[in-house]
Amino acid sequence: MDSNAVDLRTTLAAQPATRAVSVSLPSQVYFDLDQFQRVQKELLGQLGCPACTSGFDIRYDIQRRFVVDASLSVQASGLAQDPLSP
């Protein structure tokens, strides 16, 4: 084999088995293409390649917050003021 060639079996075996990344976004970012793309650019840069996903499985989710008080009452927090929340 050429000394400059890359053995993909070795390269792929060296990668972690799980390359899933979870990203939780406020709905106003999730539904705004310009903001979403800015977040994606920053995220990809932090993952090591600002131009591609570098083999990561990026899973986006809309932020959902709930607060449980001492009497076990569950209240949505931070969702009421957000008109795009599901």
Short mmCIF file of C-alpha atoms in Angstrom, two decimals, residues 68-74:
data_model
loop_
_atom_site.label_atom_id
_atom_site.label_comp_id
_atom_site.label_asym_id
_atom_site.label_seq_id
_atom_site.Cartn_x
_atom_site.Cartn_y
_atom_site.Cartn_z
CA VAL A 68 -41.82 20.60 39.70
CA ASP A 69 -42.55 22.12 43.10
CA ALA A 70 -42.60 20.43 46.51
CA SER A 71 -46.26 19.43 46.09
CA LEU A 72 -45.32 17.72 42.79
CA SER A 73 -47.15 20.29 40.68
CA VAL A 74 -45.62 20.39 37.20
#
